[in-house]
Coordinates of C-alpha atoms in Angstrom, one line a residue:
Chain A
X1 CA 4.2 -20.6 -26.6
X2 CA 4.1 -24.1 -25.1
X3 CA 4.1 -23.9 -21.3
X4 CA 6.2 -27.0 -21.0
X5 CA 9.2 -25.4 -22.8
X6 CA 9.2 -22.4 -20.4
X7 CA 11.3 -22.1 -17.4
X8 CA 11.6 -19.5 -14.7
X9 CA 14.7 -17.7 -13.3
X10 CA 14.8 -15.7 -10.2
X11 CA 17.0 -12.9 -11.5
X12 CA 17.0 -11.0 -14.8
X13 CA 20.7 -11.2 -14.8
X14 CA 23.3 -13.7 -13.5
X15 CA 23.6 -13.8 -9.8
X16 CA 27.2 -14.8 -10.1
X17 CA 28.8 -11.4 -9.9
X18 CA 26.4 -10.4 -7.2
X19 CA 27.6 -13.4 -5.2
X20 CA 31.2 -12.4 -5.6
X21 CA 30.5 -8.8 -4.7
X22 CA 28.5 -9.9 -1.6
X23 CA 31.3 -12.2 -0.4
X24 CA 33.9 -9.4 -0.9
X25 CA 31.8 -6.9 1.1
X26 CA 31.2 -9.4 3.9
X27 CA 34.9 -10.4 4.2
X28 CA 35.9 -6.8 4.1
X29 CA 33.4 -5.9 6.9
X30 CA 34.6 -8.9 9.0
X31 CA 38.2 -7.8 8.7
X32 CA 37.5 -4.1 9.4
X33 CA 38.3 -4.0 13.2
X34 CA 41.9 -5.0 12.2
X35 CA 42.4 -2.0 9.9
X36 CA 40.4 1.0 11.1
X37 CA 40.1 2.9 14.4
X38 CA 37.6 1.9 16.9
X39 CA 35.7 5.1 16.5
X40 CA 34.8 4.0 13.0
X41 CA 33.6 0.5 14.0
X42 CA 31.5 2.1 16.8
X43 CA 29.8 4.2 14.2
X44 CA 29.2 1.1 12.1
X45 CA 27.6 -0.6 15.2
X46 CA 25.1 2.3 15.3
X47 CA 24.6 1.9 11.5
X48 CA 24.0 -1.9 11.9
X49 CA 21.5 -1.4 14.7
X50 CA 19.6 1.2 12.7
X51 CA 19.7 -1.1 9.6
X52 CA 18.3 -4.0 11.6
X53 CA 15.5 -1.8 12.8
X54 CA 14.8 -0.3 9.4
X55 CA 14.9 -3.7 7.7
X56 CA 12.3 -5.0 10.2
X57 CA 10.0 -2.0 10.0
X58 CA 10.1 -2.2 6.2
X59 CA 8.9 -5.8 6.3
X60 CA 6.3 -4.9 8.8
X61 CA 4.9 -1.8 7.2
X62 CA 6.2 -2.1 3.6
X63 CA 5.0 -5.7 3.0
X64 CA 2.6 -6.5 5.8
X65 CA 0.9 -3.0 5.7
X66 CA 1.2 -2.9 9.5
X67 CA 2.2 0.6 10.4
X68 CA 3.6 0.2 13.9
X69 CA 5.0 3.1 16.0
X70 CA 5.6 0.7 18.9
X71 CA 8.5 -1.5 17.8
X72 CA 10.5 0.0 20.7
X73 CA 8.5 -2.5 22.9
X74 CA 10.6 -5.3 21.4
X75 CA 13.8 -3.3 21.5
X76 CA 13.2 -2.9 25.2
X77 CA 12.3 -6.6 25.6
X78 CA 15.5 -7.6 23.8
X79 CA 17.7 -5.3 25.9
X80 CA 16.2 -6.4 29.2
X81 CA 16.4 -10.0 28.2
X82 CA 20.2 -9.6 27.9
X83 CA 20.4 -7.7 31.2
X84 CA 18.3 -10.3 33.0
X85 CA 20.4 -13.2 31.7
X86 CA 23.7 -11.4 32.4
X87 CA 22.6 -10.8 36.0
X88 CA 22.3 -14.6 36.2
X89 CA 25.7 -15.2 34.8
X90 CA 25.0 -15.7 31.1
X91 CA 27.5 -14.1 28.7
X92 CA 25.7 -11.1 27.0
X93 CA 26.9 -12.1 23.5
X94 CA 25.3 -15.6 24.0
X95 CA 22.1 -13.9 25.2
X96 CA 21.5 -12.2 21.8
X97 CA 19.9 -15.2 20.2
X98 CA 17.8 -15.8 23.3
X99 CA 16.6 -12.2 23.2
X100 CA 15.6 -12.7 19.5
X101 CA 13.4 -15.7 20.5
X102 CA 12.0 -13.9 23.5
X103 CA 11.0 -11.0 21.3
X104 CA 8.9 -13.3 19.1
X105 CA 7.4 -15.1 22.1
X106 CA 6.1 -11.8 23.5
X107 CA 4.9 -10.7 20.1
X108 CA 2.6 -13.7 19.7
X109 CA 0.0 -12.9 22.4
X110 CA 0.4 -9.1 21.7
X111 CA -0.5 -9.8 18.0
X112 CA -3.8 -11.3 19.0
X113 CA -4.7 -8.1 20.8
X114 CA -3.3 -5.7 18.2
X115 CA -4.7 -7.5 15.1
X116 CA -8.2 -6.7 16.2
X117 CA -7.4 -3.1 15.2
X118 CA -6.5 -1.6 11.9
X119 CA -4.9 1.6 10.5
X120 CA -4.4 4.4 12.9
X121 CA -6.0 2.5 15.8
X122 CA -3.4 -0.3 15.3
X123 CA -0.6 2.3 15.2
X124 CA -1.6 4.0 18.5
X125 CA -2.2 0.6 20.2
X126 CA 1.3 -0.5 19.3
X127 CA 2.6 2.6 21.0
X128 CA 0.4 2.0 24.1
X129 CA 1.8 -1.6 24.3
X130 CA 5.4 -0.2 24.2
X131 CA 4.6 2.4 26.9
X132 CA 2.9 -0.2 29.1
X133 CA 5.9 -2.6 28.7
X134 CA 8.3 0.2 29.7
X135 CA 6.3 1.2 32.8
X136 CA 6.0 -2.5 33.8
X137 CA 9.8 -2.9 33.6
X138 CA 10.5 0.3 35.6
X139 CA 8.5 -1.3 38.4
X140 CA 10.9 -4.1 38.8
X141 CA 13.7 -3.0 41.2
X142 CA 16.1 -5.9 40.4
X143 CA 16.2 -4.6 36.8
X144 CA 17.2 -1.2 38.0
X145 CA 13.8 0.5 38.1
X146 CA 13.6 3.9 36.4
X147 CA 17.3 4.6 36.7
X148 CA 18.4 1.5 34.8
X149 CA 21.2 -0.9 35.4
X150 CA 24.7 -1.5 34.1
X151 CA 25.2 -4.6 32.1
X152 CA 27.4 -7.1 34.1
X153 CA 29.6 -9.8 32.5
X154 CA 31.8 -7.8 30.1
X155 CA 34.0 -5.8 32.5
X156 CA 36.8 -8.2 32.3
X157 CA 37.2 -7.6 28.5
X158 CA 39.7 -5.0 27.2
X159 CA 37.9 -2.1 25.6
X160 CA 39.5 -2.9 22.2
X161 CA 38.4 -6.5 22.3
X162 CA 35.0 -5.6 23.6
X163 CA 34.6 -3.0 20.8
X164 CA 35.6 -5.6 18.2
X165 CA 33.3 -8.3 19.6
X166 CA 30.4 -5.8 19.7
X167 CA 31.1 -4.9 16.1
X168 CA 31.2 -8.6 15.0
X169 CA 28.0 -9.4 16.9
X170 CA 26.2 -6.4 15.3
X171 CA 27.5 -7.5 11.9
X172 CA 26.3 -11.1 12.5
X173 CA 22.8 -9.9 13.5
X174 CA 22.5 -7.4 10.6
X175 CA 23.5 -10.1 8.1
X176 CA 21.2 -12.6 9.7
X177 CA 18.3 -10.1 9.5
X178 CA 19.0 -9.3 5.8
X179 CA 19.5 -12.9 4.8
X180 CA 16.3 -13.9 6.6
X181 CA 14.2 -11.2 4.9
X182 CA 15.8 -12.0 1.6
X183 CA 14.9 -15.7 2.0
X184 CA 11.5 -14.9 3.2
X185 CA 10.7 -12.7 0.2
X186 CA 12.1 -15.3 -2.2
X187 CA 9.7 -17.9 -0.7
X188 CA 6.1 -18.6 -1.6
X189 CA 5.1 -16.7 1.5
X190 CA 7.2 -13.8 0.3
X191 CA 5.5 -13.6 -3.0
X192 CA 2.2 -13.7 -1.2
X193 CA 3.4 -10.9 1.1
X194 CA 4.4 -8.8 -1.9
X195 CA 0.8 -9.3 -3.2
X196 CA -0.6 -8.2 0.1
X197 CA 1.7 -5.1 -0.1
X198 CA 0.2 -4.2 -3.6
X199 CA -3.4 -5.1 -3.0
X200 CA -4.8 -6.7 0.1
X201 CA -8.3 -7.4 -1.1
X202 CA -6.9 -8.8 -4.4
X203 CA -4.6 -11.0 -2.4
X204 CA -7.4 -12.4 -0.2
X205 CA -9.5 -13.3 -3.2
X206 CA -6.7 -15.4 -4.8
X207 CA -6.3 -17.4 -1.6
X208 CA -3.7 -15.5 0.5
X209 CA -4.4 -16.0 4.2
X210 CA -3.6 -12.3 4.8
X211 CA -3.9 -12.3 8.6
X212 CA -1.7 -15.3 9.0
X213 CA 0.9 -13.8 6.7
X214 CA 0.8 -10.5 8.7
X215 CA 1.2 -12.4 12.0
X216 CA 4.3 -14.1 10.7
X217 CA 5.7 -10.8 9.6
X218 CA 4.9 -9.2 13.0
X219 CA 6.7 -12.0 14.8
X220 CA 9.8 -11.7 12.5
X221 CA 9.8 -8.0 13.0
X222 CA 9.6 -8.3 16.8
X223 CA 12.4 -10.9 16.8
X224 CA 14.6 -8.6 14.8
X225 CA 13.9 -5.5 16.9
X226 CA 14.6 -7.6 20.1
X227 CA 18.0 -8.5 18.5
X228 CA 18.7 -4.9 17.9
X229 CA 17.7 -4.2 21.5
X230 CA 20.2 -6.8 22.7
X231 CA 22.9 -5.0 20.7
X232 CA 22.0 -1.6 22.1
X233 CA 22.3 -3.1 25.6
X234 CA 25.8 -4.5 24.8
X235 CA 27.1 -1.4 22.9
X236 CA 26.0 0.9 25.7
X237 CA 26.8 -1.5 28.6
X238 CA 23.8 0.0 30.3
X239 CA 20.1 -0.7 30.1
X240 CA 17.6 2.1 30.9
X241 CA 13.8 1.8 30.2
X242 CA 13.6 5.5 29.2
X243 CA 16.2 4.8 26.5
X244 CA 15.3 1.4 25.1
X245 CA 11.5 2.0 25.2
X246 CA 11.9 5.4 23.6
X247 CA 9.7 6.1 20.6
X248 CA 12.6 7.9 18.9
X249 CA 13.9 4.4 17.8
X250 CA 10.7 4.0 15.8
X251 CA 11.1 7.6 14.4
X252 CA 14.7 6.6 13.2
X253 CA 13.6 3.4 11.6
X254 CA 10.6 5.0 9.8
X255 CA 12.9 7.8 8.6
X256 CA 15.5 5.3 7.2
X257 CA 12.8 3.3 5.5
X258 CA 11.0 6.2 3.9
X259 CA 14.2 7.9 2.8
X260 CA 15.6 4.7 1.3
X261 CA 12.4 3.4 -0.2
X262 CA 9.6 1.3 1.4
X263 CA 8.8 -2.1 0.1
X264 CA 12.2 -3.2 -1.1
X265 CA 15.1 -4.8 0.7
X266 CA 17.5 -2.2 -0.8
X267 CA 15.6 0.8 0.5
X268 CA 16.2 0.5 4.2
X269 CA 19.9 -0.2 3.6
X270 CA 20.3 3.0 1.6
X271 CA 18.1 5.0 4.1
X272 CA 20.1 3.8 7.1
X273 CA 23.4 4.8 5.5
X274 CA 22.1 8.2 4.6
X275 CA 20.8 8.8 8.1
X276 CA 24.1 7.8 9.8
X277 CA 26.1 9.9 7.3
X278 CA 23.9 12.9 7.9
X279 CA 24.1 12.3 11.7
X280 CA 27.9 12.0 11.6
X281 CA 28.6 14.9 9.3
X282 CA 26.1 17.3 10.9
X283 CA 26.9 16.4 14.5
X284 CA 28.8 19.7 15.0
X285 CA 25.8 21.8 14.0
X286 CA 23.8 20.6 17.1
X287 CA 20.1 21.3 16.7
X288 CA 20.6 22.2 13.0
X289 CA 21.2 18.6 12.4
X290 CA 17.6 17.8 13.1
X291 CA 16.4 20.6 10.9
X292 CA 18.4 19.3 8.0
X293 CA 17.4 15.7 8.6
X294 CA 13.8 16.9 8.7
X295 CA 14.2 18.9 5.5
X296 CA 15.6 15.8 3.7
X297 CA 12.6 13.8 4.8
X298 CA 10.2 16.5 3.5
X299 CA 12.1 16.8 0.2
X300 CA 11.9 13.0 -0.3
X301 CA 8.3 12.8 0.7
X302 CA 7.3 15.5 -1.8
X303 CA 9.5 14.7 -4.8
X304 CA 10.5 11.1 -4.5
X305 CA 7.6 9.2 -2.8
X306 CA 9.3 5.9 -3.4
X307 CA 12.5 7.0 -1.7
X308 CA 16.0 6.9 -3.1
X309 CA 15.8 3.3 -4.1
X310 CA 12.4 4.0 -5.7
X311 CA 13.9 6.6 -8.0
X312 CA 16.5 4.0 -9.1
X313 CA 13.9 1.2 -9.5
X314 CA 11.8 3.4 -11.7
X315 CA 14.7 3.7 -14.2
X316 CA 16.3 0.3 -13.9
X317 CA 15.2 -3.3 -13.3
X318 CA 18.6 -4.1 -11.7
X319 CA 18.2 -5.2 -8.1
X320 CA 20.7 -6.0 -5.4
X321 CA 18.5 -8.7 -4.0
X322 CA 16.8 -10.8 -6.8
X323 CA 13.4 -11.9 -5.3
X324 CA 11.4 -11.8 -8.5
X325 CA 10.4 -14.5 -11.0
X326 CA 11.2 -14.1 -14.7
X327 CA 9.5 -16.2 -17.3
X328 CA 12.1 -17.4 -19.9
X329 CA 11.6 -19.5 -23.0
X330 CA 13.9 -21.9 -24.8
X331 CA 14.7 -20.8 -28.4
X332 CA 17.2 -21.8 -31.1
X333 CA 19.4 -18.8 -30.1
X334 CA 19.5 -20.0 -26.5
X335 CA 17.3 -19.2 -23.5
X336 CA 15.9 -15.8 -23.4
X337 CA 13.5 -13.7 -21.5
X338 CA 9.9 -13.7 -22.7
X339 CA 9.8 -10.4 -24.4
X340 CA 8.0 -7.3 -23.3
X341 CA 6.3 -6.2 -26.6
X342 CA 4.2 -3.1 -26.7
X343 CA 1.0 -4.8 -27.9
Chain B
X1 CA -24.5 -37.1 -3.6
X2 CA -25.1 -36.9 -7.3
X3 CA -27.8 -34.3 -6.8
X4 CA -25.8 -31.9 -4.6
X5 CA -25.5 -28.7 -6.6
X6 CA -22.0 -27.2 -6.9
X7 CA -23.0 -23.8 -5.5
X8 CA -26.2 -23.3 -3.5
X9 CA -27.6 -20.0 -2.2
X10 CA -30.5 -20.2 0.3
X11 CA -32.5 -17.3 1.5
X12 CA -29.7 -14.7 1.2
X13 CA -30.6 -11.4 2.8
X14 CA -28.3 -8.4 2.7
X15 CA -29.2 -4.7 3.4
X16 CA -27.0 -1.6 3.6
X17 CA -28.9 0.6 5.9
X18 CA -32.3 0.8 4.2
X19 CA -31.1 -0.3 0.8
X20 CA -31.7 -4.0 0.2
X21 CA -29.3 -5.7 -2.2
X22 CA -30.5 -9.3 -1.5
X23 CA -34.1 -10.0 -0.3
X24 CA -34.2 -13.8 0.1
X25 CA -32.1 -14.6 -2.9
X26 CA -32.0 -18.4 -3.7
X27 CA -30.5 -20.3 -6.6
X28 CA -28.1 -23.0 -7.3
X29 CA -25.5 -23.7 -10.0
X30 CA -24.6 -27.2 -11.1
X31 CA -21.1 -28.5 -11.8
X32 CA -19.9 -27.1 -15.1
X33 CA -23.0 -24.9 -15.6
X34 CA -22.6 -21.3 -16.8
X35 CA -25.1 -18.7 -15.5
X36 CA -25.3 -15.1 -16.6
X37 CA -26.6 -12.4 -14.3
X38 CA -28.2 -9.2 -15.6
X39 CA -30.0 -6.4 -13.8
X40 CA -30.0 -2.7 -13.5
X41 CA -27.2 -0.8 -11.7
X42 CA -27.6 -1.2 -7.9
X43 CA -29.6 -4.4 -8.3
X44 CA -27.2 -6.2 -6.0
X45 CA -25.2 -8.2 -8.6
X46 CA -21.7 -7.3 -7.3
X47 CA -22.9 -7.6 -3.6
X48 CA -24.0 -11.1 -4.5
X49 CA -20.5 -12.0 -5.6
X50 CA -19.2 -10.5 -2.4
X51 CA -21.4 -12.8 -0.4
X52 CA -20.4 -15.9 -2.4
X53 CA -16.7 -15.1 -2.3
X54 CA -16.7 -14.1 1.4
X55 CA -15.9 -10.4 1.1
X56 CA -19.3 -9.4 2.3
X57 CA -21.3 -11.0 5.2
X58 CA -24.9 -11.8 4.5
X59 CA -27.5 -10.7 7.1
X60 CA -29.2 -14.1 6.8
X61 CA -29.2 -17.2 4.6
X62 CA -26.7 -19.9 3.6
X63 CA -24.0 -20.2 1.0
X64 CA -22.9 -23.8 0.2
X65 CA -20.2 -25.2 -2.0
X66 CA -20.5 -28.9 -2.8
X67 CA -22.9 -29.1 0.1
X68 CA -20.5 -27.6 2.6
X69 CA -21.6 -24.5 4.5
X70 CA -19.3 -21.5 3.7
X71 CA -20.8 -18.8 5.9
X72 CA -17.9 -18.9 8.5
X73 CA -15.1 -19.2 5.9
X74 CA -13.1 -16.2 4.8
X75 CA -12.5 -15.3 1.2
X76 CA -9.0 -16.9 1.1
X77 CA -10.5 -20.3 2.3
X78 CA -13.3 -20.0 -0.2
X79 CA -10.8 -19.4 -3.0
X80 CA -8.8 -22.5 -1.9
X81 CA -12.1 -24.5 -1.9
X82 CA -12.7 -23.6 -5.5
X83 CA -14.4 -20.2 -5.8
X84 CA -12.4 -18.0 -8.1
X85 CA -13.5 -14.4 -8.6
X86 CA -12.6 -11.3 -10.6
X87 CA -13.3 -7.8 -9.5
X88 CA -15.2 -5.2 -11.6
X89 CA -12.4 -2.7 -11.0
X90 CA -9.3 -4.9 -11.5
X91 CA -7.1 -5.3 -8.5
X92 CA -3.7 -6.0 -10.0
X93 CA -0.6 -6.3 -7.8
X94 CA 0.9 -3.2 -9.5
X95 CA 4.6 -3.6 -8.8
X96 CA 4.7 -7.4 -9.5
X97 CA 5.0 -8.7 -13.0
X98 CA 2.1 -10.2 -14.8
X99 CA 3.7 -13.6 -14.4
X100 CA 4.2 -13.1 -10.6
X101 CA 0.6 -11.9 -10.3
X102 CA -0.6 -15.2 -11.8
X103 CA 2.0 -17.3 -10.0
X104 CA 1.0 -16.2 -6.6
X105 CA -2.6 -17.3 -7.4
X106 CA -1.3 -20.7 -8.4
X107 CA 0.7 -20.9 -5.2
X108 CA -2.0 -19.8 -2.8
X109 CA -5.3 -20.5 -4.5
X110 CA -4.4 -23.8 -6.2
X111 CA -1.9 -24.8 -3.5
X112 CA 0.9 -25.7 -6.0
X113 CA 4.6 -25.5 -5.5
X114 CA 7.7 -25.1 -7.7
X115 CA 7.5 -26.3 -11.3
X116 CA 3.8 -27.3 -11.0
X117 CA 3.0 -23.7 -10.1
X118 CA 5.1 -22.0 -12.7
X119 CA 3.8 -24.4 -15.4
X120 CA 0.2 -23.6 -14.5
X121 CA 0.9 -19.9 -14.5
X122 CA 2.6 -20.0 -17.8
X123 CA -0.2 -22.0 -19.5
X124 CA -2.8 -19.7 -18.0
X125 CA -0.9 -16.8 -19.5
X126 CA -0.9 -18.5 -22.9
X127 CA -4.7 -19.2 -22.6
X128 CA -5.5 -15.6 -21.7
X129 CA -3.3 -14.0 -24.3
X130 CA -0.9 -12.4 -21.7
X131 CA 2.1 -14.6 -22.5
X132 CA 3.9 -11.8 -24.3
X133 CA 3.6 -9.4 -21.4
X134 CA 4.6 -12.0 -18.8
X135 CA 7.5 -10.0 -17.5
X136 CA 5.9 -6.6 -17.5
X137 CA 4.9 -4.9 -14.3
X138 CA 1.1 -5.2 -13.9
X139 CA 0.9 -1.5 -13.2
X140 CA 1.9 -0.7 -16.7
X141 CA -0.9 -2.7 -18.4
X142 CA -3.7 -1.1 -20.4
X143 CA -7.4 -1.8 -19.6
X144 CA -7.7 -4.8 -21.8
X145 CA -4.7 -6.5 -20.3
X146 CA -5.7 -5.5 -16.7
X147 CA -9.1 -7.1 -17.3
X148 CA -7.5 -10.2 -18.7
X149 CA -5.0 -10.4 -15.8
X150 CA -7.9 -10.3 -13.4
X151 CA -9.4 -13.3 -15.2
X152 CA -6.0 -15.1 -15.5
X153 CA -5.4 -14.8 -11.8
X154 CA -8.8 -16.3 -11.0
X155 CA -8.2 -19.1 -13.4
X156 CA -4.7 -19.8 -11.9
X157 CA -6.4 -20.6 -8.5
X158 CA -7.9 -23.7 -10.3
X159 CA -11.5 -22.8 -9.5
X160 CA -14.5 -25.1 -9.6
X161 CA -16.6 -22.1 -10.1
X162 CA -15.5 -18.8 -11.7
X163 CA -17.3 -15.5 -10.7
X164 CA -16.8 -12.9 -13.5
X165 CA -17.8 -9.4 -12.6
X166 CA -18.0 -7.3 -15.8
X167 CA -14.8 -8.6 -17.3
X168 CA -16.0 -7.3 -20.7
X169 CA -16.8 -3.8 -19.4
X170 CA -15.2 -1.1 -21.4
X171 CA -13.8 -3.4 -24.1
X172 CA -14.3 -3.1 -27.8
X173 CA -16.4 -5.7 -29.7
X174 CA -13.4 -7.7 -31.1
X175 CA -11.9 -7.6 -27.6
X176 CA -15.2 -9.0 -26.2
X177 CA -15.0 -11.8 -28.8
X178 CA -11.5 -12.8 -27.6
X179 CA -12.8 -12.8 -24.0
X180 CA -15.7 -15.0 -24.9
X181 CA -13.2 -17.5 -26.4
X182 CA -11.2 -17.5 -23.2
X183 CA -14.3 -18.1 -21.1
X184 CA -15.6 -20.8 -23.4
X185 CA -12.2 -22.5 -23.1
X186 CA -12.4 -22.4 -19.4
X187 CA -15.9 -23.9 -19.5
X188 CA -14.6 -26.7 -21.7
X189 CA -12.2 -27.7 -18.9
X190 CA -15.3 -28.2 -16.6
X191 CA -15.3 -25.0 -14.7
X192 CA -18.7 -23.6 -13.7
X193 CA -19.2 -19.9 -14.4
X194 CA -21.4 -17.1 -13.0
X195 CA -21.0 -14.0 -15.2
X196 CA -22.3 -10.5 -14.4
X197 CA -22.3 -8.4 -17.5
X198 CA -24.0 -5.5 -19.1
X199 CA -23.1 -6.6 -22.6
X200 CA -25.8 -9.2 -23.0
X201 CA -24.3 -10.5 -26.2
X202 CA -21.3 -11.9 -24.3
X203 CA -23.6 -13.8 -22.0
X204 CA -25.9 -15.2 -24.7
X205 CA -22.9 -16.7 -26.4
X206 CA -21.5 -18.3 -23.4
X207 CA -24.1 -19.2 -20.7
X208 CA -26.7 -21.9 -20.3
X209 CA -28.9 -19.9 -18.1
X210 CA -29.7 -16.3 -17.4
X211 CA -30.8 -14.8 -14.1
X212 CA -32.2 -11.3 -13.9
X213 CA -32.0 -9.5 -10.6
X214 CA -33.7 -6.3 -9.5
X215 CA -34.0 -4.8 -6.1
X216 CA -32.4 -7.8 -4.5
X217 CA -34.9 -10.3 -6.0
X218 CA -34.7 -12.7 -8.8
X219 CA -37.3 -11.7 -11.4
X220 CA -36.3 -14.1 -14.2
X221 CA -34.3 -17.4 -14.3
X222 CA -34.1 -19.7 -17.3
X223 CA -32.8 -20.0 -20.8
X224 CA -31.3 -16.7 -21.9
X225 CA -33.8 -16.1 -24.7
X226 CA -36.7 -16.9 -22.5
X227 CA -35.6 -14.6 -19.7
X228 CA -34.9 -11.8 -22.1
X229 CA -38.3 -12.2 -23.6
X230 CA -40.1 -11.9 -20.2
X231 CA -42.2 -8.8 -19.9
X232 CA -40.8 -7.9 -16.4
X233 CA -37.3 -8.2 -17.7
X234 CA -38.0 -6.2 -20.9
X235 CA -39.6 -3.5 -18.8
X236 CA -36.6 -3.3 -16.6
X237 CA -34.1 -2.9 -19.5
X238 CA -36.2 -1.0 -22.0
X239 CA -38.1 0.9 -19.3
X240 CA -40.1 4.0 -20.0
X241 CA -37.2 6.3 -19.4
X242 CA -35.2 6.8 -22.6
X243 CA -31.5 7.4 -22.3
X244 CA -30.9 5.1 -19.4
X245 CA -27.6 3.2 -19.7
X246 CA -28.9 -0.3 -19.7
X247 CA -31.7 0.6 -22.1
X248 CA -29.2 2.0 -24.5
X249 CA -27.1 -1.2 -24.4
X250 CA -30.2 -3.3 -25.0
X251 CA -31.3 -1.2 -28.0
X252 CA -27.9 -1.4 -29.5
X253 CA -27.9 -5.1 -28.9
X254 CA -31.4 -5.7 -30.4
X255 CA -30.7 -3.5 -33.4
X256 CA -27.7 -5.7 -34.3
X257 CA -30.1 -8.6 -34.3
X258 CA -27.9 -11.0 -32.3
X259 CA -30.7 -11.7 -29.9
X260 CA -33.0 -14.6 -30.6
X261 CA -34.7 -17.5 -28.9
X262 CA -34.3 -21.2 -29.6
X263 CA -36.7 -21.0 -32.6
X264 CA -34.7 -18.2 -34.2
X265 CA -37.3 -15.6 -33.5
X266 CA -36.0 -12.1 -33.0
X267 CA -36.7 -10.4 -29.8
X268 CA -37.4 -6.8 -30.5
X269 CA -38.5 -3.9 -28.3

């Protein structure tokens, strides 16, 4: 029972096999354009974009408690940053990191305005900001106005090469977003955010600067959504305000997070895969696809409030991304977890 | 600055619409002192904690910690400065383990990192009897453990003053005894305590001083036995209306004969 003998591990099980699994998956994904048809990698680009968005919305709403329906503001900002830079001769792929930074830079002043509001008022205000940003950009003729503009700078690439590069860029951004969120949640700030997720007043009273933590999450989320926006611009080779500032992006990301399970890293990954699989396999049913997607959402909302990952997490403590802390103690039989007795 | 009290409340006024929960409240707590607060339901006890910890804003008056004015500080700042509080209804981080609940307090409230934080968290768990459930999600704890976790989290912020809001509420007598030991141990380490509790026995065994509040005013302040012997206080608790909750508790308490003043004289209704 002596505190000095205790130590702490970050995973209940060894992270060794998880590391190997992760490496295999990443290497496999990187090699994919060499082995599959381009149609498949194009679908994966859509999956990656949705996954980035879902991952960001999950951090924002699932941990920060900031239910935004205006993340398309940053998708648009990211897409138009790539367009603007490409018009000035900068390679679109190199413009992706710039778009990420620009997203966060715009988010900072916006957060000072939005954070004066809470709950439903906050949600509506985020939407208003997105609409206002869209209208502002349509008023700029050099950016194509309302009809949009095609993205210059990539015409010289062969379609196969462009497809592969777009895929790799999307893979890089999606991995960066997952690793960032994972490292964030493993950090001291991440544990504080998890406390905010579970009980905001409780978190405040043990010293968590809740507003500052939320602002950091808001900036991260904006940066990620801007990265996704940059990828949308590149994958569509065209930027149009009505598309990139469309609220449907937010509908998709919310769907993916709620289906997969809010408040975990794993949830949005599962949700995004489910959404893309439904979209692909139901495409030939036209409008019925939306009905079925809606039915899935209703079923999950009623019978599995924690999403698909939530159902798993209720039954098992195994996690794909170990962000927890486990108190272990040294004993003659070797190190072991401090037991969960039923006292 | 020898004479600066640790916590000082000056002329605190707080009203919700027409209901007054603080009507010029003023008192101070010295370093290491333990003060119990009693009073009927709705007397303004929990609101007082809200004002000290920064969750509620006073309409008028000053709150000072170690001489420093706190009025414009938020509750997170006040926690970092040394005010640790528990909530009457526990606010556990449900999906985090007990250990993580306490660790985040050591990180944010006490400002510790790495090994220092985990060592503090694990020793607080030992002190509060939660060590064996360290890796259990807080949402699966029973009432006793939830109450203790609330206390453990406050202790892990390394407070200079601990605000306890009915941490003994709903516990059995032996459980209250355990709790008293935990609070006495914290006191030994030099922490000042303000403890709101209906179970007067717990207070008498732990505090130096008792304050009785009613209608947002202090109607008694002094040694526990003296305050409980005051006519105004007795009237409040024993009242003329039989069956009132606080009266019942007091009867129960008096009939067990724990209550006495310095000379060993029994205080009876």
